[in-house]
Coordinates of C-alpha atoms in Angstrom, one line a residue:
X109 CA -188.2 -22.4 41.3
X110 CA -187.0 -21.0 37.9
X111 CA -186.9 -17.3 39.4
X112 CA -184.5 -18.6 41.9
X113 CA -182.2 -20.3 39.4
X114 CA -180.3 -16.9 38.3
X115 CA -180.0 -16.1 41.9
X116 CA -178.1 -19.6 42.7
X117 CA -176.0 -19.1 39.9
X118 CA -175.4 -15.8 40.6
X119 CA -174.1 -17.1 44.5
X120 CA -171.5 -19.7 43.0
X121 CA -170.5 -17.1 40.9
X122 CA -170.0 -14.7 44.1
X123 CA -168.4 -17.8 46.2
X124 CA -165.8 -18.8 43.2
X125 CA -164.4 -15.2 42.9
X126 CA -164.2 -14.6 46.9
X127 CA -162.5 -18.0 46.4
X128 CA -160.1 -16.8 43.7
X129 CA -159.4 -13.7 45.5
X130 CA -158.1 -15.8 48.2
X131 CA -156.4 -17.8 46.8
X132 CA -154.5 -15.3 44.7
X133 CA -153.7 -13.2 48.5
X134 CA -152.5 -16.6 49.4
X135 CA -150.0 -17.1 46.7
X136 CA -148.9 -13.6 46.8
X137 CA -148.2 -13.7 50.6
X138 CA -146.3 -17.3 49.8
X139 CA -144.4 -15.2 46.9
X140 CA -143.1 -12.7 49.5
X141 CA -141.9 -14.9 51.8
X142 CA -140.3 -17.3 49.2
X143 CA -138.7 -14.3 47.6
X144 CA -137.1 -12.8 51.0
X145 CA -136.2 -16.3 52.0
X146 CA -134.3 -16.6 48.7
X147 CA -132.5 -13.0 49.5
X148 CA -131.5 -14.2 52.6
X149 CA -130.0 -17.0 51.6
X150 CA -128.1 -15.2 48.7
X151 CA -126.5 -12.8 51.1
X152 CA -123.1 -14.0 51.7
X153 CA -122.0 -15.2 48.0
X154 CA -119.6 -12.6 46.5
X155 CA -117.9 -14.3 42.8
X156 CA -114.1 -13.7 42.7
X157 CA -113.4 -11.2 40.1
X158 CA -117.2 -10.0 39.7
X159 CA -118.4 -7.6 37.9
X160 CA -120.7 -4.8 40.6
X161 CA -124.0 -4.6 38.1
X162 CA -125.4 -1.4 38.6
X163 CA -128.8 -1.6 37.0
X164 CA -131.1 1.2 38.8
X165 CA -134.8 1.0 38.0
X166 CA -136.7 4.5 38.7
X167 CA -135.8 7.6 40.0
X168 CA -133.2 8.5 42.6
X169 CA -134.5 9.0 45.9
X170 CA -132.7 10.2 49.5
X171 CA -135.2 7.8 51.2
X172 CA -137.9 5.5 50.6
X173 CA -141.5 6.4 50.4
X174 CA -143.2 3.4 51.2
X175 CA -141.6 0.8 54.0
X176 CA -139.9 -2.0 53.5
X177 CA -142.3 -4.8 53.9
X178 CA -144.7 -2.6 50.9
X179 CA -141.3 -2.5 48.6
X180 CA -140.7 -6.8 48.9
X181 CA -144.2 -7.5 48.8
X182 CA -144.2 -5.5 45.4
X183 CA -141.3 -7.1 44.0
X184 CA -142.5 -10.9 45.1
X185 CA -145.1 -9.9 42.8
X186 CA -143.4 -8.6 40.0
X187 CA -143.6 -5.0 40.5
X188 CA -141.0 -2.8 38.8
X189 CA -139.5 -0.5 40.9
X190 CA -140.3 3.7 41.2
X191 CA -137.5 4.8 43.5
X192 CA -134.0 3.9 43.9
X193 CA -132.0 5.0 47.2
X194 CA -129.1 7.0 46.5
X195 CA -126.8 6.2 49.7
X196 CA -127.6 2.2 48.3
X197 CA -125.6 3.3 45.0
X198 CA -123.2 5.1 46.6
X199 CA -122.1 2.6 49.2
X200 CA -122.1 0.2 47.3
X201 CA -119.9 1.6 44.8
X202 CA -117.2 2.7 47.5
X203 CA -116.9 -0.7 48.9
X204 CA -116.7 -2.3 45.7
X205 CA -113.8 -0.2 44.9
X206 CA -112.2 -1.4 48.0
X207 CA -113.4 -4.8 47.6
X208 CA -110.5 -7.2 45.9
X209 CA -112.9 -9.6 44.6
X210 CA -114.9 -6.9 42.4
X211 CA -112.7 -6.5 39.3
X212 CA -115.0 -3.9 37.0
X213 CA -118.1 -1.5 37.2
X214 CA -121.1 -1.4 34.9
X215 CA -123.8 0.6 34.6
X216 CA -126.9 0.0 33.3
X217 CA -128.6 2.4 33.0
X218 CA -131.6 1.4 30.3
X219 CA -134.5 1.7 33.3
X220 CA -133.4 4.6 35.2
X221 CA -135.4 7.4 36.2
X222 CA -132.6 9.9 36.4
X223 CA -133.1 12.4 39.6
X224 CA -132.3 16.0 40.7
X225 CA -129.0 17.7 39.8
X226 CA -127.2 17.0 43.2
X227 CA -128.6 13.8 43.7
X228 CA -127.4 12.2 40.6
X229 CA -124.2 14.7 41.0
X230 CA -123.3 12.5 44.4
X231 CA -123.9 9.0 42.3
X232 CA -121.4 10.3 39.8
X233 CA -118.6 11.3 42.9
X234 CA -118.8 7.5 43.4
X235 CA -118.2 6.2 40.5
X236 CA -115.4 8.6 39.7
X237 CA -114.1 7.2 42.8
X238 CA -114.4 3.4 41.7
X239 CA -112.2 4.3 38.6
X240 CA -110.1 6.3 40.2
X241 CA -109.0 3.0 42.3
X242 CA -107.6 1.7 39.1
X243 CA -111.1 -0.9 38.4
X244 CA -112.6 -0.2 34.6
X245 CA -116.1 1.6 34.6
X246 CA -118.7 0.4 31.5
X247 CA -121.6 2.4 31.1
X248 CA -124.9 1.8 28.6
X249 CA -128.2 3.2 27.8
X250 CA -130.2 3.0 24.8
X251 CA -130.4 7.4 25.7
X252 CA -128.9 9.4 28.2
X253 CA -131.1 12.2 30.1
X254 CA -129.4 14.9 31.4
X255 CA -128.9 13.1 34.7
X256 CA -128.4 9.8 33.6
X257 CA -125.2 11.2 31.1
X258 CA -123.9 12.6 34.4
X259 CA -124.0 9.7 36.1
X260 CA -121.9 7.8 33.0
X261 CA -119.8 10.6 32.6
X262 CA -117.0 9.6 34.7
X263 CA -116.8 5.8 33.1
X264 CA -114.0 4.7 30.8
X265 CA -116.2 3.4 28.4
X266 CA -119.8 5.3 28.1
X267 CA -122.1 2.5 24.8
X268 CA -125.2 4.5 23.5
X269 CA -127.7 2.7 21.5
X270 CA -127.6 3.6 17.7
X271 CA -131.1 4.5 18.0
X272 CA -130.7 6.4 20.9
X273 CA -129.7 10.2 22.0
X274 CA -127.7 12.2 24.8
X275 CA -130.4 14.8 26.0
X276 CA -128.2 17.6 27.8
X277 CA -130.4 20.6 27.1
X278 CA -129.4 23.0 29.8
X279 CA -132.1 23.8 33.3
X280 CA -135.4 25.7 33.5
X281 CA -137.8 26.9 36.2
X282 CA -141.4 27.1 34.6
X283 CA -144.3 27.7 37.1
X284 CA -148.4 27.8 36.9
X285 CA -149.9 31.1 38.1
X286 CA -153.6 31.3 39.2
X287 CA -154.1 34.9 40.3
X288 CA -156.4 35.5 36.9
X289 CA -157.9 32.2 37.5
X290 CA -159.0 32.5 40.9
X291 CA -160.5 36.3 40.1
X292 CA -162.4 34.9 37.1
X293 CA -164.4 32.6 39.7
X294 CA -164.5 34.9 42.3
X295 CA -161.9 33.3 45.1
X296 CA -160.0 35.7 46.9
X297 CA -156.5 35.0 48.3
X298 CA -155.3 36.9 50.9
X299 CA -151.2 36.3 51.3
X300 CA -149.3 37.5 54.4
X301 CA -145.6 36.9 53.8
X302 CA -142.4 38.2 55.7
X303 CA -139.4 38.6 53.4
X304 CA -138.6 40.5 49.4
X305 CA -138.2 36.8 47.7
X306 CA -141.0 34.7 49.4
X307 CA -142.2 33.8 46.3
X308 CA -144.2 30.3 47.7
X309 CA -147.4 32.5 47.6
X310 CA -147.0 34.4 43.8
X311 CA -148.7 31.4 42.1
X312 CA -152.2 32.4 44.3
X313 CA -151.9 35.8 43.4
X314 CA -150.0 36.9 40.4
X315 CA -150.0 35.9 36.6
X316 CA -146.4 35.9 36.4
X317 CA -142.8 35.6 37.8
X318 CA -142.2 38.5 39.9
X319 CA -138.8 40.4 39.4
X320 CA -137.6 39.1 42.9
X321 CA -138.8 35.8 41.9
X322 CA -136.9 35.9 38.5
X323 CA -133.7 36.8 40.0
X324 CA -133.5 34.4 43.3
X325 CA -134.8 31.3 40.2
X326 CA -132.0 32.7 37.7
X327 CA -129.4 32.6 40.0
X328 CA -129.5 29.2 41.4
X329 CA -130.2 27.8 37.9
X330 CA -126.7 29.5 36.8
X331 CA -124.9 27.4 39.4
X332 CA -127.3 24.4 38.8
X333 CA -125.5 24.7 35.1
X334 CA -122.5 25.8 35.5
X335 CA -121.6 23.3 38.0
X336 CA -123.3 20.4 35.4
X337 CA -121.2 21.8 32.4
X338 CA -118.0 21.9 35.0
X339 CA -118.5 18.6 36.2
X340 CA -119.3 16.8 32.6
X341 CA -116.8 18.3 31.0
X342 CA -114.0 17.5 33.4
X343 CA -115.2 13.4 33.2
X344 CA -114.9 13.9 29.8
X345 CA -111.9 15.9 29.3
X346 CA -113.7 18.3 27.3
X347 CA -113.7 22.1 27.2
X348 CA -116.6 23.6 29.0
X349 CA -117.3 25.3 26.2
X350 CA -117.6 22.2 24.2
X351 CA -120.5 21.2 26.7
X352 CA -122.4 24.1 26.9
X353 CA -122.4 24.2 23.0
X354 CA -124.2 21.0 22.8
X355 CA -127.0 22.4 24.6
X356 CA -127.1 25.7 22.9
X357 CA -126.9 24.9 19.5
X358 CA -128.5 20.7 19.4
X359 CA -131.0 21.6 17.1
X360 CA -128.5 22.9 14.6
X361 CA -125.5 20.4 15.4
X362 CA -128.8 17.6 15.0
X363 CA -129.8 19.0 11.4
X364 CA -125.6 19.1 10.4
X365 CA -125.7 15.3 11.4
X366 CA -128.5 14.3 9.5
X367 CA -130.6 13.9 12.2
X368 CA -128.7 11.2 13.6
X369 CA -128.5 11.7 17.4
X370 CA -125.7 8.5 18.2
X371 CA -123.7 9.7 15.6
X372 CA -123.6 13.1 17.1
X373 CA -122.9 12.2 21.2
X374 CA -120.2 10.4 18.9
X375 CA -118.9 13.2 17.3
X376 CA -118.4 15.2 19.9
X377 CA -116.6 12.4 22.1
X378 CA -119.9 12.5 24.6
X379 CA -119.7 8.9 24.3
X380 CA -116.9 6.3 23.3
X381 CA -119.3 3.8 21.3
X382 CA -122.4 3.6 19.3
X383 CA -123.7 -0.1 19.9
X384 CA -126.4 -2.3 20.8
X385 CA -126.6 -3.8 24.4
X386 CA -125.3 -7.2 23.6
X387 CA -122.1 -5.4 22.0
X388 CA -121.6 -4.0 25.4
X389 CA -121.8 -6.9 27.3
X390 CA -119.7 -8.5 25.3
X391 CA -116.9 -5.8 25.2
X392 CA -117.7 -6.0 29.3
X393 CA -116.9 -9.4 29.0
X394 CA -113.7 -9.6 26.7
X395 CA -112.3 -7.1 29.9
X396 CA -113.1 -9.1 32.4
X397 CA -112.5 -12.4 30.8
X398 CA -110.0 -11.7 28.2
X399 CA -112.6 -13.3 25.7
X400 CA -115.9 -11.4 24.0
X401 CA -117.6 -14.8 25.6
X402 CA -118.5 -17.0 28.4
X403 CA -120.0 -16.5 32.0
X404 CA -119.4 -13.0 33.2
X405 CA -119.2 -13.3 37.0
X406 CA -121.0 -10.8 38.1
X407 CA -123.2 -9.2 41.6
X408 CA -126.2 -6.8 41.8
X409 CA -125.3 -4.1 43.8
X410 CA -128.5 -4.9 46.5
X411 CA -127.6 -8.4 46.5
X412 CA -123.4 -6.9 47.4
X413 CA -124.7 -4.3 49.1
X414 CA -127.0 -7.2 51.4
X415 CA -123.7 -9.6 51.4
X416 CA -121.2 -6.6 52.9
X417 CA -123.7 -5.6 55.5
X418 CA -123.8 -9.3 56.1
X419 CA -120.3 -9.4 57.6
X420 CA -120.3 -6.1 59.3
X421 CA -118.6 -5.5 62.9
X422 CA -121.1 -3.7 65.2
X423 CA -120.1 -1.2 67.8
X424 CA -120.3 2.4 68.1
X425 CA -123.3 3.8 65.7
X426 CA -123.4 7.1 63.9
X427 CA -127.1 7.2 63.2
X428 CA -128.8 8.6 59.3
X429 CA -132.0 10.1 60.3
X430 CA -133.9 11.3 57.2
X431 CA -136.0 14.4 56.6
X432 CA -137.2 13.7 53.4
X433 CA -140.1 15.6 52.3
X434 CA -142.5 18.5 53.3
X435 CA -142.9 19.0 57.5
X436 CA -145.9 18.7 58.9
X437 CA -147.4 18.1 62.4
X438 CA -148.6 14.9 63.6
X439 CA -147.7 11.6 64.8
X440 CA -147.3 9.2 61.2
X441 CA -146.3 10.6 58.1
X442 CA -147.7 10.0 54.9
X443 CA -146.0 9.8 51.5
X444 CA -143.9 12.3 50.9
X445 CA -144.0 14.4 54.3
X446 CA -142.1 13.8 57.2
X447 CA -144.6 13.8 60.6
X448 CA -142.9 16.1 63.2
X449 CA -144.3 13.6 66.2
X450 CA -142.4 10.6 64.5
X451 CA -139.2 12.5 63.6
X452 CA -139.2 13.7 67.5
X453 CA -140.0 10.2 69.0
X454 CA -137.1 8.5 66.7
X455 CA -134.4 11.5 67.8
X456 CA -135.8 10.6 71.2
X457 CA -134.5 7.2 70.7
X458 CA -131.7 7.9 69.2
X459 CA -130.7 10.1 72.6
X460 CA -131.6 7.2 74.8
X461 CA -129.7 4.5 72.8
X462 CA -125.8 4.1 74.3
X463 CA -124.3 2.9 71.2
X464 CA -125.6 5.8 69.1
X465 CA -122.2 8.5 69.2
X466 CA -123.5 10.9 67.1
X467 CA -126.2 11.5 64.6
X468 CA -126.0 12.9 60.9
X469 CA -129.5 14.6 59.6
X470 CA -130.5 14.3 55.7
X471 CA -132.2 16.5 55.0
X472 CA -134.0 17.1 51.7
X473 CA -137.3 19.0 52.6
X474 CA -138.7 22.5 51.2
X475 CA -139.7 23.3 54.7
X476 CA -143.4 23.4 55.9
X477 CA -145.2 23.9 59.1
X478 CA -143.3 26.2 61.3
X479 CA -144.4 24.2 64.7
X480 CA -143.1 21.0 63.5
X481 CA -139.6 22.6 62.3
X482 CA -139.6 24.0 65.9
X483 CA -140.7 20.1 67.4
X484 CA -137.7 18.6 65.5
X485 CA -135.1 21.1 66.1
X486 CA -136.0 21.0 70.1
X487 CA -135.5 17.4 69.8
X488 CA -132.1 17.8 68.5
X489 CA -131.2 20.3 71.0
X490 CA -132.2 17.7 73.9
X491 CA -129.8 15.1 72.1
X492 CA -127.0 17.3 71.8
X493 CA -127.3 18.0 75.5
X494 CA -126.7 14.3 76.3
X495 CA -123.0 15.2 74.4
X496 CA -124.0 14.0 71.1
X497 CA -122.9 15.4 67.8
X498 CA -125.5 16.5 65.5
X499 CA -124.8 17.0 61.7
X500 CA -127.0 18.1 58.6
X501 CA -125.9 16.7 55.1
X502 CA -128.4 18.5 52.8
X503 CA -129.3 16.9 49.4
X504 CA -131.7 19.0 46.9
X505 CA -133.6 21.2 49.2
X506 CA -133.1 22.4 52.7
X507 CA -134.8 25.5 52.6
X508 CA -137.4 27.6 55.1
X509 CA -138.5 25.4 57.7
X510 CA -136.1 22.7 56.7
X511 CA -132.7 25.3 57.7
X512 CA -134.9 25.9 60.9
X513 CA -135.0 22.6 62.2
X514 CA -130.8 22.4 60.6
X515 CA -129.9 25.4 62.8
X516 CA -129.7 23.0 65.9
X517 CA -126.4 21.3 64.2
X518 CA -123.2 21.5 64.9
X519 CA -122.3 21.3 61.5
X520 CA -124.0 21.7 57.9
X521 CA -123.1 20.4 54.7
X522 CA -124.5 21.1 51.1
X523 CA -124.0 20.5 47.6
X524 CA -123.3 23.4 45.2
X525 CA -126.3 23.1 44.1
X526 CA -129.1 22.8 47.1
X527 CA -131.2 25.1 46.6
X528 CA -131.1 26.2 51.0
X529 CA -132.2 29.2 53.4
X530 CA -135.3 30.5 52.5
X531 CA -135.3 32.4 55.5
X532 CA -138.8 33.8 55.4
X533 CA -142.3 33.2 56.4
X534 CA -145.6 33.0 55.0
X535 CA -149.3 32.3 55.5
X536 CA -152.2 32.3 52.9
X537 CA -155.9 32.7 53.7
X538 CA -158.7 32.0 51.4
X539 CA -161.9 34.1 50.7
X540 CA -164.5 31.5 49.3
X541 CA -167.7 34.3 49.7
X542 CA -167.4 35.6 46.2
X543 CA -167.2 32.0 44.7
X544 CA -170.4 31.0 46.8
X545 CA -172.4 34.4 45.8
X546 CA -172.0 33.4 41.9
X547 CA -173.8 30.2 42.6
X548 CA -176.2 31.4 44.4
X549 CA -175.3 29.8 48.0
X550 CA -175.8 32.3 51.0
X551 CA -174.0 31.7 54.5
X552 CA -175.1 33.1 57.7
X553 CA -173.6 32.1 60.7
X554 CA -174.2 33.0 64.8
X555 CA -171.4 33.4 67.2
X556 CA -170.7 34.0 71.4
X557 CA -167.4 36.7 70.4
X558 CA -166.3 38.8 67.7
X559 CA -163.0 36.4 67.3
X560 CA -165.2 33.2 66.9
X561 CA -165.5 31.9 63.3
X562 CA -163.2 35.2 61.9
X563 CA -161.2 32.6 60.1
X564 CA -164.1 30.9 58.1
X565 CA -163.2 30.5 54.7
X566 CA -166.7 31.7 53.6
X567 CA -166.6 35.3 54.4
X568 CA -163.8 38.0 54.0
X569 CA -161.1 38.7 56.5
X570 CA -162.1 41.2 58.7
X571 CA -159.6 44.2 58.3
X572 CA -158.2 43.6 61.8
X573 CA -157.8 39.7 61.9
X574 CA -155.5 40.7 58.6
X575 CA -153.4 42.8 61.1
X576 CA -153.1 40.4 63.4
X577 CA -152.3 37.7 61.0
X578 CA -149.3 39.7 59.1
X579 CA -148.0 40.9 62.8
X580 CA -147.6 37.3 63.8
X581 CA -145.8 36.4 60.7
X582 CA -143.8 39.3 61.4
X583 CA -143.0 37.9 64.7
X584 CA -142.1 34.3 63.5
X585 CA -139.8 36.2 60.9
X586 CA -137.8 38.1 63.4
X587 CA -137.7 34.5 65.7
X588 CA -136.3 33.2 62.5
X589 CA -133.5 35.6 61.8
X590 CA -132.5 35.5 65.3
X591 CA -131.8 31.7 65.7
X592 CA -129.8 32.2 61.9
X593 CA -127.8 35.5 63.6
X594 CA -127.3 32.7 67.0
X595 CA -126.9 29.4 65.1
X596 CA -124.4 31.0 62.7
X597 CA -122.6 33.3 64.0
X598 CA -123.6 36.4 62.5
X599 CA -124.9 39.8 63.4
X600 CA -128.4 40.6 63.4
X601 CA -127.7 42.8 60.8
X602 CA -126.3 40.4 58.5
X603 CA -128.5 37.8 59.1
X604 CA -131.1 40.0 58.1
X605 CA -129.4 41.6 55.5
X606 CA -129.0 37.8 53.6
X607 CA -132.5 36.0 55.1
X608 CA -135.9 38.1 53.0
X609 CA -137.2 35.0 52.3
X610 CA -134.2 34.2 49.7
X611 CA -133.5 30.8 49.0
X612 CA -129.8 30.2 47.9
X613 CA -127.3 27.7 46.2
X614 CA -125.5 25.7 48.7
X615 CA -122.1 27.5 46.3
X616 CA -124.0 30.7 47.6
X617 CA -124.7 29.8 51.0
X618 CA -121.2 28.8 52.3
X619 CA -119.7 32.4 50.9
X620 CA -122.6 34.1 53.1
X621 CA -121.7 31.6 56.0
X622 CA -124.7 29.5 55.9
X623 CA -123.5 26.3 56.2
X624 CA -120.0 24.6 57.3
X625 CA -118.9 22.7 53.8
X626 CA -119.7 21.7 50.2
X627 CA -120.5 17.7 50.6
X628 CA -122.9 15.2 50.6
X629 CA -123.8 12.2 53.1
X630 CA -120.5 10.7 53.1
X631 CA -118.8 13.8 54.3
X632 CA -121.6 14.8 56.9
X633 CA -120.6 11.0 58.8
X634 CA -116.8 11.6 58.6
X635 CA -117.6 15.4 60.1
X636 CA -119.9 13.4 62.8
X637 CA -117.1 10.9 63.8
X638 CA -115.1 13.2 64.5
X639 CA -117.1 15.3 66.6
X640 CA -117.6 12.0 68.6
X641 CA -113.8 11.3 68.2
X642 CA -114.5 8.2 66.4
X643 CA -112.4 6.5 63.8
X644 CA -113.9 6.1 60.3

């Protein structure tokens, strides 16, 4: 009896924490639906002269990567966000600037996560936009990254922390490379690549930037900066040289100013304030209210966002289909990737549906598997048969296999700053036989033809499977180049003459007649209404 005491206790042990668990699932799942209850019932309240608190938590984003029921389930329980959508910011802004009963802008901007160059370059189009409608535009952060100082730069009144810094330090591309790596432990990469700048495949076979590398990279990082110094300087109405001096010289202007980084953004007029966060609200407050006190009406811009979707007319649609990430085949997509199988079946959709006029494409992918670029981009050829318009607004990327898929638009708009084309193909096999020989593991292997098995990682490429492997990357190359030449409007020539695998600025791209426009999202739908002669 006394050897079966520990095992009893050890079972009511076992039964309380299955019990616990459940019980904690069960208040979780009451937590969700209490919290999107409690949404829903906000919706409609919008204060009379309210303040539009912008407050992003994480990093800007083109679209979510988990769904929505994963994202509310993970804020019923208290978890902070990782991403923040940037056509939530940006819509929200524009109608609050139209909006009568929103009287000021502020941006907090304490949790964010800052975001590519063109991303956070469309957040801060918006809010010039709010203060160019006449409404005042307060901006704090305890420090500025580079991105986050570009989304202030436009505001009226830009508070920094007196603890805090402005960290504008200018763009750099540094990259791994493995070639020594690999031949120290006896791997053996074999790279078949179409195109002078393909560079995707350098990091498996080289120790270093390549010169064609170095010049493609320098070359969109000189419009990446020029267009940040440009764009910074004119919200501040500061010299670009003033700008670009910051980031050369910080550590010397830092040492001049004792080391005091607020007093320097200060200095050089990067910021109109040095104060703590309660300072800000208050000088917030005294604009609003007339008085450095009292209840500051204010809205969150989901919760606005939520509320002016709430009283929207419905009608004719202009569909946002994302391609956000790298392409793959398949039917579901995970993180990160977009699954060629559920792309096609929601264009399919899309086609079908009579209230969808036209169809806008944003893109922000580095390209991937050449099939599923192909699936996609048939699928928006079968929708533009049906008469409607497709359009691609590119955010940071649309390169390789994503300006594949792009060539089936109508229209194509980019930032300065994409990073787009990358007409060029590639394919990497790897050669595992040295690694195994080292340890001491032997294959052998049987087979009914020469062909079966020649692709086994475990034994080197046969010389003429390598042959036949670059001559069909060769032949997706020229398939490539051919649907640029027909998709744009150029001469074989030229499209070859600009394609080798070069990826270029979206500034670069529209001189070489790559794409329609510089623009983001918000141009992309006003180009796609009026392709379907709608009115915006």
């Amino acid at each position: 009896m006394r050897l079966l005491l520990p095992l009893r206790w050890l079972g009511r042990i076992l039964h309380g924490l299955r019990r616990l668990a459940l019980d904690l699932l069960t208040l979780a799942v009451i937590a969700f639906v209490v919290s999107a209850g409690v949404v829903f019932l906000q919706r409609p309240g919008i204060p009379a002269g309210a303040v539009l608190w912008v407050a992003p938590e994480g990093r800007l984003v083109y679209s979510y990567s988990e769904p929505r029921w994963s994202r509310e389930f993970g804020r019923a329980l208290g978890r902070p966000s990782s991403e923040v959508r940037i056509r939530d910011l940006t819509t929200a802004i524009d109608r609050a600037a139209k909006d009568p009963r929103i009287r000021a802008l502020a941006l907090d901007l304490r949790r964010f996560g800052g975001g590519s160059l063109p991303a956070a370059h469309t957040v801060a189009r918006a809010v010039a936009r709010f203060r160019a409608a006449g409404k005042p535009v307060y901006a704090y952060a305890t420090s500025y990254s580079q991105s986050a100082y570009l989304v202030a730069a436009p505001a009226g009144h830009i508070f920094l922390d007196p603890m805090g810094a402005v960290l504008i330090t200018g763009y750099a591309d540094e990259r791994l490379y493995f070639g020594k790596l690999l031949t120290r432990l006896g791997v053996r990469v074999y790279t078949f690549r179409k195109g002078k700048y393909k560079s995707a495949v350098e990091p498996l076979m080289r120790n270093g930037m390549s010169a064609a590398a170095r010049e493609e990279n320098e070359a969109w990082l000189h419009t990446w900066w020029s267009t940040y110094v440009e764009a910074v300087s004119r919200a501040r109405g500061l010299a670009a040289a003033q700008v670009a001096q910051y980031a050369d010289r910080l550590p010397q202007l830092l040492t001049g100013a004792g080391g005091d980084t607020a007093a320097l953004a200060l200095e050089r007029h990067l910021v109109t304030r040095v104060a703590d966060y309660a300072a800000f609200r208050a000088a917030l407050t005294r604009a609003v209210l007339g008085r450095p006190s009292g209840h500051l009406p204010k809205i969150g811009y989901k919760r606005y966002l939520a509320a002016a979707q709430h009283v929207a007319g419905t009608g004719a649609v202009i569909a946002v289909v994302p391609i956000d990430g790298a392409l793959f085949t398949g039917a579901q997509a995970l993180p990160g990737t977009v699954a060629a199988g559920a792309t096609v079946r929601q264009i399919d959709r899309l086609r079908r549906r009579s209230a969808v006029r036209a169809v806008v494409l944003q893109v922000n992918s580095p390209g991937g598997s050449v099939y599923a670029a192909n699936e996609i981009r048939r699928a928006l050829l079968r929708l533009r048969r049906t008469g409607k318009p497709v359009v691609v607004s590119m955010g940071t990327l649309g390169a390789s296999g994503a300006y594949w898929l792009s060539t089936a638009a109508q229209r194509i708009y980019a930032h300065r700053t994409t990073i787009t084309a990358d007409i060029g193909v590639f394919a990497v096999y790897p050669d595992l036989s040295g690694a195994l020989d080292r340890l001491g593991i032997g294959v052998s292997s049987v087979a009914t033809t020469p062909t079966a098995g020649a692709l086994s990682p475990f034994r080197p490429l046969r010389p003429a499977v390598a042959v036949a492997l670059q001559a069909s990357v060769d032949h997706i190359y020229r398939r490539f180049v051919d649907l640029v030449a027909a998709a744009r409007r150029l001469t074989p020539a030229r499209a070859q003459q600009i394609a080798q695998g070069r990826a270029w600025s979206g500034a670069a791209a529209l001189r070489l007649g790559l794409i329609d426009g510089i623009g983001g999202l918000r141009d992309a739908v006003r180009s796609a209404a009026q392709l379907a002669k709608l009115k915006t």
